[in-house]
Amino acid sequence: MLFGDILYVIAIFLFVFLTFGIVRNYYKNKFDDNGRRIDMIDENEKEDLKKD
């Protein structure tokens, strides 16, 4: 393999790794542990979740 091919493979690997990390963190911050969207929870439910 040429040096350029090796750099290309490394660049693709880094792109996939960074993209996966960004998407995973986006959904991790958007949903709670039970799989419910945080921004769709009522205020009363938020207070109940904080107490637990």
Tab-separated table of N, CA, C and O in Angstrom:
chain	number	residue	atom	x	y	z
A	1	MET	N	0.836	-1.187	0.000
A	1	MET	CA	0.000	0.000	0.000
A	1	MET	C	0.880	1.250	0.000
A	1	MET	O	1.915	1.285	0.657
A	2	LEU	N	0.412	2.232	-0.681
A	2	LEU	CA	1.117	3.499	-0.707
A	2	LEU	C	0.829	4.289	0.561
A	2	LEU	O	-0.133	4.029	1.298
A	3	PHE	N	1.677	5.262	0.814
A	3	PHE	CA	1.508	6.105	1.994
A	3	PHE	C	0.168	6.832	1.972
A	3	PHE	O	-0.498	6.967	3.007
A	4	GLY	N	-0.253	7.278	0.804
A	4	GLY	CA	-1.540	7.970	0.668
A	4	GLY	C	-2.716	7.075	1.005
A	4	GLY	O	-3.695	7.520	1.593
A	5	ASP	N	-2.621	5.795	0.638
A	5	ASP	CA	-3.685	4.847	0.962
A	5	ASP	C	-3.798	4.635	2.467
A	5	ASP	O	-4.906	4.542	3.016
A	6	ILE	N	-2.656	4.571	3.128
A	6	ILE	CA	-2.651	4.403	4.584
A	6	ILE	C	-3.280	5.622	5.247
A	6	ILE	O	-4.102	5.485	6.169
A	7	LEU	N	-2.935	6.811	4.791
A	7	LEU	CA	-3.544	8.025	5.343
A	7	LEU	C	-5.048	8.063	5.095
A	7	LEU	O	-5.817	8.502	5.951
A	8	TYR	N	-5.465	7.589	3.931
A	8	TYR	CA	-6.890	7.551	3.601
A	8	TYR	C	-7.639	6.630	4.561
A	8	TYR	O	-8.700	6.986	5.073
A	9	VAL	N	-7.091	5.457	4.823
A	9	VAL	CA	-7.735	4.505	5.737
A	9	VAL	C	-7.789	5.084	7.147
A	9	VAL	O	-8.817	4.978	7.834
A	10	ILE	N	-6.735	5.729	7.576
A	10	ILE	CA	-6.720	6.349	8.910
A	10	ILE	C	-7.753	7.470	8.988
A	10	ILE	O	-8.475	7.595	9.987
A	11	ALA	N	-7.851	8.283	7.934
A	11	ALA	CA	-8.817	9.382	7.923
A	11	ALA	C	-10.256	8.859	7.976
A	11	ALA	O	-11.089	9.406	8.700
A	12	ILE	N	-10.540	7.798	7.232
A	12	ILE	CA	-11.883	7.211	7.256
A	12	ILE	C	-12.201	6.654	8.635
A	12	ILE	O	-13.296	6.849	9.174
A	13	PHE	N	-11.236	5.965	9.241
A	13	PHE	CA	-11.443	5.412	10.579
A	13	PHE	C	-11.730	6.529	11.587
A	13	PHE	O	-12.655	6.422	12.399
A	14	LEU	N	-10.947	7.605	11.555
A	14	LEU	CA	-11.179	8.723	12.472
A	14	LEU	C	-12.530	9.382	12.227
A	14	LEU	O	-13.225	9.757	13.178
A	15	PHE	N	-12.915	9.533	10.972
A	15	PHE	CA	-14.207	10.131	10.651
A	15	PHE	C	-15.349	9.292	11.234
A	15	PHE	O	-16.272	9.819	11.859
A	16	VAL	N	-15.281	7.971	11.044
A	16	VAL	CA	-16.333	7.085	11.566
A	16	VAL	C	-16.351	7.132	13.085
A	16	VAL	O	-17.421	7.219	13.700
A	17	PHE	N	-15.196	7.091	13.722
A	17	PHE	CA	-15.114	7.111	15.179
A	17	PHE	C	-15.683	8.408	15.749
A	17	PHE	O	-16.479	8.390	16.685
A	18	LEU	N	-15.301	9.548	15.179
A	18	LEU	CA	-15.800	10.830	15.667
A	18	LEU	C	-17.298	10.994	15.410
A	18	LEU	O	-18.028	11.509	16.266
A	19	THR	N	-17.759	10.560	14.256
A	19	THR	CA	-19.189	10.651	13.950
A	19	THR	C	-20.001	9.800	14.918
A	19	THR	O	-21.033	10.245	15.435
A	20	PHE	N	-19.543	8.587	15.185
A	20	PHE	CA	-20.236	7.715	16.137
A	20	PHE	C	-20.274	8.361	17.516
A	20	PHE	O	-21.299	8.337	18.197
A	21	GLY	N	-19.174	8.952	17.946
A	21	GLY	CA	-19.136	9.600	19.254
A	21	GLY	C	-20.080	10.778	19.349
A	21	GLY	O	-20.753	10.969	20.365
A	22	ILE	N	-20.154	11.576	18.307
A	22	ILE	CA	-21.050	12.735	18.307
A	22	ILE	C	-22.508	12.297	18.372
A	22	ILE	O	-23.304	12.821	19.153
A	23	VAL	N	-22.879	11.311	17.556
A	23	VAL	CA	-24.264	10.838	17.532
A	23	VAL	C	-24.623	10.187	18.862
A	23	VAL	O	-25.713	10.409	19.406
A	24	ARG	N	-23.714	9.389	19.416
A	24	ARG	CA	-23.988	8.722	20.693
A	24	ARG	C	-24.198	9.742	21.799
A	24	ARG	O	-25.142	9.623	22.597
A	25	ASN	N	-23.359	10.768	21.890
A	25	ASN	CA	-23.513	11.788	22.923
A	25	ASN	C	-24.777	12.612	22.728
A	25	ASN	O	-25.406	13.022	23.701
A	26	TYR	N	-25.168	12.848	21.481
A	26	TYR	CA	-26.401	13.587	21.219
A	26	TYR	C	-27.602	12.839	21.797
A	26	TYR	O	-28.417	13.412	22.506
A	27	TYR	N	-27.697	11.549	21.496
A	27	TYR	CA	-28.830	10.779	21.990
A	27	TYR	C	-28.723	10.496	23.478
A	27	TYR	O	-29.735	10.400	24.160
A	28	LYS	N	-27.527	10.407	24.003
A	28	LYS	CA	-27.348	10.201	25.434
A	28	LYS	C	-27.867	11.405	26.219
A	28	LYS	O	-28.459	11.250	27.290
A	29	ASN	N	-27.654	12.607	25.691
A	29	ASN	CA	-28.122	13.821	26.358
A	29	ASN	C	-29.598	14.090	26.112
A	29	ASN	O	-30.216	14.835	26.857
A	30	LYS	N	-30.182	13.498	25.091
A	30	LYS	CA	-31.568	13.766	24.727
A	30	LYS	C	-32.548	12.855	25.468
A	30	LYS	O	-33.696	13.225	25.671
A	31	PHE	N	-32.120	11.659	25.864
A	31	PHE	CA	-32.997	10.674	26.482
A	31	PHE	C	-32.510	10.337	27.886
A	31	PHE	O	-31.317	10.382	28.170
A	32	ASP	N	-33.463	9.992	28.757
A	32	ASP	CA	-33.082	9.578	30.110
A	32	ASP	C	-32.781	8.072	30.117
A	32	ASP	O	-32.763	7.423	29.081
A	33	ASP	N	-32.551	7.519	31.311
A	33	ASP	CA	-32.182	6.104	31.425
A	33	ASP	C	-33.315	5.161	31.028
A	33	ASP	O	-33.069	4.016	30.661
A	34	ASN	N	-34.550	5.640	31.101
A	34	ASN	CA	-35.700	4.799	30.745
A	34	ASN	C	-36.066	4.904	29.265
A	34	ASN	O	-37.046	4.308	28.831
A	35	GLY	N	-35.325	5.681	28.502
A	35	GLY	CA	-35.596	5.822	27.077
A	35	GLY	C	-36.607	6.892	26.732
A	35	GLY	O	-37.038	6.995	25.589
A	36	ARG	N	-37.002	7.699	27.723
A	36	ARG	CA	-37.951	8.780	27.460
A	36	ARG	C	-37.203	10.060	27.145
A	36	ARG	O	-36.141	10.318	27.694
A	37	ARG	N	-37.779	10.871	26.247
A	37	ARG	CA	-37.145	12.138	25.900
A	37	ARG	C	-37.212	13.089	27.085
A	37	ARG	O	-38.261	13.275	27.687
A	38	ILE	N	-36.093	13.698	27.407
A	38	ILE	CA	-36.024	14.592	28.561
A	38	ILE	C	-36.873	15.835	28.343
A	38	ILE	O	-37.545	16.303	29.264
A	39	ASP	N	-36.892	16.378	27.126
A	39	ASP	CA	-37.647	17.603	26.879
A	39	ASP	C	-39.152	17.370	26.788
A	39	ASP	O	-39.913	18.320	26.751
A	40	MET	N	-39.607	16.130	26.779
A	40	MET	CA	-41.031	15.831	26.694
A	40	MET	C	-41.628	15.424	28.050
A	40	MET	O	-42.813	15.155	28.140
A	41	ILE	N	-40.810	15.380	29.097
A	41	ILE	CA	-41.289	14.994	30.422
A	41	ILE	C	-41.957	16.201	31.078
A	41	ILE	O	-41.457	17.321	31.000
A	42	ASP	N	-43.100	15.956	31.735
A	42	ASP	CA	-43.803	17.025	32.444
A	42	ASP	C	-42.973	17.498	33.634
A	42	ASP	O	-42.106	16.797	34.140
A	43	GLU	N	-43.267	18.697	34.109
A	43	GLU	CA	-42.535	19.263	35.241
A	43	GLU	C	-42.696	18.405	36.498
A	43	GLU	O	-41.764	18.236	37.264
A	44	ASN	N	-43.902	17.868	36.725
A	44	ASN	CA	-44.138	17.042	37.907
A	44	ASN	C	-43.297	15.767	37.849
A	44	ASN	O	-42.770	15.320	38.864
A	45	GLU	N	-43.194	15.187	36.673
A	45	GLU	CA	-42.397	13.986	36.530
A	45	GLU	C	-40.913	14.280	36.725
A	45	GLU	O	-40.183	13.468	37.269
A	46	LYS	N	-40.466	15.460	36.306
A	46	LYS	CA	-39.061	15.831	36.500
A	46	LYS	C	-38.737	15.918	37.972
A	46	LYS	O	-37.679	15.476	38.414
A	47	GLU	N	-39.656	16.504	38.753
A	47	GLU	CA	-39.428	16.612	40.192
A	47	GLU	C	-39.405	15.233	40.844
A	47	GLU	O	-38.612	14.974	41.730
A	48	ASP	N	-40.286	14.329	40.381
A	48	ASP	CA	-40.302	12.981	40.925
A	48	ASP	C	-39.005	12.234	40.601
A	48	ASP	O	-38.497	11.467	41.412
A	49	LEU	N	-38.485	12.447	39.405
A	49	LEU	CA	-37.251	11.781	39.016
A	49	LEU	C	-36.054	12.298	39.817
A	49	LEU	O	-35.153	11.553	40.152
A	50	LYS	N	-36.071	13.600	40.166
A	50	LYS	CA	-34.984	14.168	40.948
A	50	LYS	C	-35.000	13.630	42.372
A	50	LYS	O	-33.955	13.494	42.983
A	51	LYS	N	-36.176	13.326	42.907
A	51	LYS	CA	-36.290	12.813	44.271
A	51	LYS	C	-35.737	11.405	44.394
A	51	LYS	O	-35.220	11.024	45.408
A	52	ASP	N	-35.857	10.621	43.304
A	52	ASP	CA	-35.391	9.220	43.352
A	52	ASP	C	-33.939	9.153	43.257
A	52	ASP	O	-33.006	9.220	43.527
